[in-house]
Amino acid sequence: MDKDWILKVGIWMEIVKNNLIWNPGEIIYKIDSKPNGIFIVVSGLVNIYSRDGLLLNSIGEKELLGETSTILNKKRSVTAKAGPSGASAIHINKETLEVALRKNKAL
């Protein structure tokens, strides 16, 4: 996989060591949980569910999830679960994201 796209978002390459892997159906985060950062999907799909369990969306490779609640500092408004073949993502914790946003005015 071409990891050069990570550099384009202006965040240090060392975040690659924060790669997380989930089994099919595994919960990534639950609705109403406190945000701890954002995720960039590397492989697989992440399914997004409403409070009632309705599938709202599926997020794939190179897409972000968790960014809204993290940036707004609000509880998660949806539940995220790994898709049918599992998923992997790079996690960028809230503090690292805030530093990157302060240092890079383009973000």
Coordinates of N, CA and C in Angstrom, one line a residue:
M1 N 0.8 -1.2 0.0 CA 0.0 0.0 0.0 C 0.9 1.2 0.0
D2 N 0.5 2.2 -0.7 CA 1.2 3.5 -0.8 C 0.9 4.4 0.4
K3 N 1.8 4.6 1.3 CA 1.6 5.3 2.5 C 1.9 6.8 2.3
D4 N 2.3 7.2 1.1 CA 2.6 8.7 0.9 C 1.4 9.6 1.2
W5 N 0.2 9.1 1.0 CA -1.0 9.9 1.3 C -1.1 10.3 2.7
I6 N -0.5 9.6 3.6 CA -0.5 10.0 5.0 C 0.2 11.3 5.2
L7 N 1.4 11.5 4.5 CA 2.1 12.7 4.6 C 1.4 13.9 4.1
K8 N 0.5 13.7 3.2 CA -0.3 14.8 2.6 C -1.2 15.5 3.7
V9 N -1.6 14.8 4.7 CA -2.5 15.4 5.7 C -1.6 16.2 6.7
G10 N -0.3 16.2 6.6 CA 0.5 17.1 7.4 C 0.8 16.5 8.8
I11 N 0.6 15.2 9.0 CA 0.9 14.6 10.3 C 2.1 13.7 10.1
W12 N 2.9 13.6 11.2 CA 4.2 12.9 11.1 C 4.0 11.4 10.8
M13 N 5.0 10.9 10.1 CA 4.9 9.5 9.6 C 5.0 8.5 10.8
E14 N 5.4 8.9 11.9 CA 5.5 8.0 13.1 C 4.1 7.5 13.5
I15 N 3.1 8.2 13.1 CA 1.7 7.7 13.5 C 1.4 6.3 12.9
V16 N 2.2 5.9 11.9 CA 2.0 4.6 11.3 C 2.1 3.5 12.4
K17 N 2.9 3.7 13.4 CA 3.1 2.7 14.4 C 1.8 2.5 15.3
N18 N 0.8 3.4 15.1 CA -0.4 3.3 15.8 C -1.5 2.6 15.0
N19 N -1.1 1.7 14.2 CA -2.0 0.9 13.4 C -2.8 -0.1 14.2
L20 N -4.1 -0.1 14.2 CA -4.9 -0.9 14.9 C -5.7 -1.9 14.0
I21 N -5.9 -3.1 14.5 CA -6.6 -4.1 13.6 C -7.8 -4.7 14.4
W22 N -9.0 -4.8 13.8 CA -10.2 -5.3 14.4 C -10.7 -6.5 13.6
N23 N -11.2 -7.4 14.3 CA -11.9 -8.6 13.7 C -13.2 -8.2 13.2
P24 N -13.8 -9.0 12.3 CA -15.2 -8.7 11.8 C -16.2 -8.5 12.9
G25 N -16.9 -7.4 12.8 CA -17.9 -7.1 13.8 C -17.5 -6.5 15.1
E26 N -16.2 -6.4 15.3 CA -15.6 -5.9 16.6 C -15.9 -4.4 16.7
I27 N -16.3 -4.0 17.9 CA -16.6 -2.6 18.2 C -15.4 -1.7 18.2
I28 N -15.3 -0.6 17.5 CA -14.2 0.3 17.5 C -14.5 1.4 18.5
Y29 N -15.7 1.9 18.5 CA -16.2 2.8 19.6 C -17.7 2.8 19.6
K30 N -18.2 3.1 20.8 CA -19.7 3.0 21.1 C -20.2 4.4 21.1
I31 N -21.5 4.5 20.8 CA -22.2 5.8 20.9 C -22.2 6.3 22.3
D32 N -22.1 7.6 22.5 CA -22.0 8.2 23.8 C -20.6 8.1 24.5
S33 N -19.7 7.4 23.9 CA -18.3 7.3 24.5 C -17.6 8.6 24.2
K34 N -16.6 8.9 25.1 CA -15.8 10.1 25.0 C -14.8 9.9 23.9
P35 N -14.6 10.9 23.0 CA -13.7 10.8 21.9 C -12.2 10.8 22.4
N36 N -11.4 9.9 21.8 CA -10.0 9.9 22.2 C -9.1 10.1 20.9
G37 N -9.7 10.4 19.8 CA -8.9 10.7 18.6 C -9.6 10.3 17.4
I38 N -8.9 10.4 16.2 CA -9.5 10.0 14.9 C -8.9 8.8 14.4
F39 N -9.5 8.2 13.4 CA -9.0 7.0 12.7 C -8.9 7.3 11.2
I40 N -7.9 6.8 10.6 CA -7.8 6.8 9.1 C -7.8 5.3 8.7
V41 N -8.8 4.9 8.0 CA -9.0 3.5 7.6 C -7.9 3.1 6.6
V42 N -7.2 2.0 6.9 CA -6.1 1.5 6.1 C -6.6 0.4 5.2
S43 N -7.5 -0.5 5.8 CA -8.0 -1.6 5.0 C -9.3 -2.0 5.6
G44 N -10.1 -2.7 4.8 CA -11.4 -3.2 5.2 C -12.5 -2.0 5.2
L45 N -13.6 -2.3 5.9 CA -14.7 -1.4 6.0 C -15.0 -1.2 7.5
V46 N -15.5 0.0 7.8 CA -16.0 0.3 9.2 C -17.4 0.7 9.0
N47 N -18.3 0.0 9.7 CA -19.8 0.3 9.6 C -20.2 1.2 10.7
I48 N -21.0 2.2 10.3 CA -21.4 3.2 11.3 C -22.9 3.0 11.6
Y49 N -23.3 2.8 12.9 CA -24.6 2.5 13.3 C -25.2 3.6 14.2
S50 N -26.6 3.8 14.0 CA -27.3 4.7 14.8 C -27.6 4.1 16.2
R51 N -28.1 4.9 17.1 CA -28.5 4.4 18.4 C -29.4 3.2 18.4
D52 N -30.3 3.2 17.3 CA -31.2 2.1 17.2 C -30.7 0.9 16.4
G53 N -29.4 0.9 16.0 CA -28.8 -0.2 15.3 C -28.9 -0.1 13.8
L54 N -29.4 1.0 13.3 CA -29.6 1.1 11.8 C -28.2 1.4 11.2
L55 N -27.9 0.7 10.2 CA -26.6 0.9 9.4 C -26.7 2.2 8.7
L56 N -25.9 3.2 9.0 CA -26.0 4.5 8.4 C -25.0 4.7 7.2
N57 N -23.8 4.1 7.4 CA -22.8 4.3 6.4 C -21.7 3.2 6.5
S58 N -20.9 3.0 5.5 CA -19.7 2.2 5.6 C -18.5 3.1 5.2
I59 N -17.5 3.1 5.9 CA -16.3 3.9 5.7 C -15.2 3.0 5.2
G60 N -14.5 3.4 4.1 CA -13.5 2.5 3.6 C -12.1 3.1 3.6
E61 N -11.2 2.5 2.9 CA -9.8 2.9 2.9 C -9.5 4.4 2.6
K62 N -8.7 5.0 3.4 CA -8.2 6.4 3.3 C -9.3 7.4 3.7
E63 N -10.4 6.9 4.4 CA -11.4 7.7 4.9 C -11.2 7.9 6.4
L64 N -11.7 9.0 6.9 CA -11.6 9.3 8.4 C -12.9 8.9 9.1
L65 N -12.7 8.5 10.4 CA -13.9 8.4 11.2 C -13.5 8.9 12.6
G66 N -14.5 9.4 13.3 CA -14.3 9.9 14.7 C -13.8 11.3 14.7
E67 N -13.7 12.0 13.5 CA -13.2 13.3 13.5 C -14.1 14.4 14.1
T68 N -15.4 14.2 13.8 CA -16.4 15.2 14.2 C -16.4 15.3 15.8
S69 N -16.6 14.2 16.4 CA -16.7 14.3 17.9 C -15.4 14.7 18.5
T70 N -14.3 14.3 17.9 CA -12.9 14.7 18.4 C -12.7 16.1 18.3
I71 N -13.0 16.7 17.2 CA -12.7 18.1 17.0 C -13.7 19.0 17.8
L72 N -14.9 18.6 17.9 CA -15.9 19.3 18.6 C -15.9 19.0 20.1
N73 N -15.2 18.0 20.5 CA -15.1 17.6 21.9 C -16.5 17.2 22.4
K74 N -17.2 16.4 21.6 CA -18.5 15.9 22.0 C -18.5 14.4 22.0
K75 N -19.4 13.8 22.8 CA -19.5 12.4 22.9 C -19.8 11.8 21.5
R76 N -19.4 10.6 21.2 CA -19.6 9.9 20.0 C -21.1 9.8 19.7
S77 N -21.5 10.2 18.5 CA -22.9 10.2 18.1 C -23.4 8.9 17.4
V78 N -22.4 8.0 17.2 CA -22.7 6.8 16.5 C -21.8 5.7 17.1
T79 N -22.1 4.4 16.7 CA -21.3 3.3 17.0 C -20.6 2.9 15.8
A80 N -19.3 2.6 15.9 CA -18.5 2.1 14.8 C -18.0 0.7 15.0
K81 N -18.2 -0.2 14.0 CA -17.8 -1.6 14.1 C -17.1 -2.0 12.9
A82 N -16.1 -2.9 13.0 CA -15.4 -3.4 11.9 C -16.4 -4.1 11.0
G83 N -16.1 -4.0 9.6 CA -17.0 -4.6 8.6 C -16.8 -6.1 8.6
P84 N -17.5 -6.8 7.6 CA -17.5 -8.2 7.5 C -16.1 -8.9 7.3
S85 N -15.2 -8.2 6.8 CA -13.8 -8.8 6.7 C -12.8 -8.2 7.7
G86 N -13.3 -7.5 8.7 CA -12.5 -6.8 9.6 C -12.0 -5.5 9.1
A87 N -11.2 -4.8 9.8 CA -10.7 -3.5 9.4 C -9.4 -3.2 10.1
S88 N -8.6 -2.3 9.5 CA -7.4 -1.7 10.2 C -7.4 -0.2 10.0
A89 N -6.9 0.5 10.9 CA -6.8 1.9 10.8 C -5.6 2.5 11.6
I90 N -5.2 3.7 11.2 CA -4.2 4.4 12.0 C -5.0 5.3 13.0
H91 N -4.6 5.2 14.2 CA -5.3 6.1 15.2 C -4.4 7.3 15.5
I92 N -5.0 8.5 15.5 CA -4.3 9.7 15.8 C -5.0 10.3 17.0
N93 N -4.2 10.2 18.2 CA -4.9 10.7 19.4 C -5.2 12.2 19.4
K94 N -6.1 12.6 20.2 CA -6.6 13.9 20.2 C -5.4 15.0 20.4
E95 N -4.5 14.7 21.3 CA -3.4 15.6 21.6 C -2.5 15.8 20.3
T96 N -2.2 14.7 19.7 CA -1.4 14.8 18.4 C -2.1 15.6 17.4
L97 N -3.4 15.3 17.2 CA -4.2 16.1 16.2 C -4.2 17.6 16.5
E98 N -4.4 17.9 17.8 CA -4.4 19.3 18.2 C -3.1 20.0 17.9
V99 N -2.0 19.4 18.2 CA -0.7 19.9 17.9 C -0.5 20.1 16.4
A100 N -0.9 19.1 15.6 CA -0.8 19.2 14.1 C -1.6 20.4 13.6
L101 N -2.9 20.5 14.1 CA -3.7 21.6 13.7 C -3.2 23.0 14.0
R102 N -2.5 23.1 15.2 CA -1.9 24.4 15.6 C -0.7 24.7 14.7
K103 N 0.1 23.7 14.4 CA 1.3 23.9 13.7 C 1.1 24.1 12.2
N104 N 0.1 23.6 11.6 CA -0.2 23.6 10.2 C -1.4 24.4 9.9
K105 N -1.3 25.6 9.5 CA -2.4 26.5 9.3 C -3.3 26.0 8.1
A106 N -2.7 25.2 7.2 CA -3.5 24.7 6.1 C -4.5 23.7 6.5
L107 N -4.3 23.1 7.7 CA -5.3 22.2 8.2 C -6.4 22.9 8.9

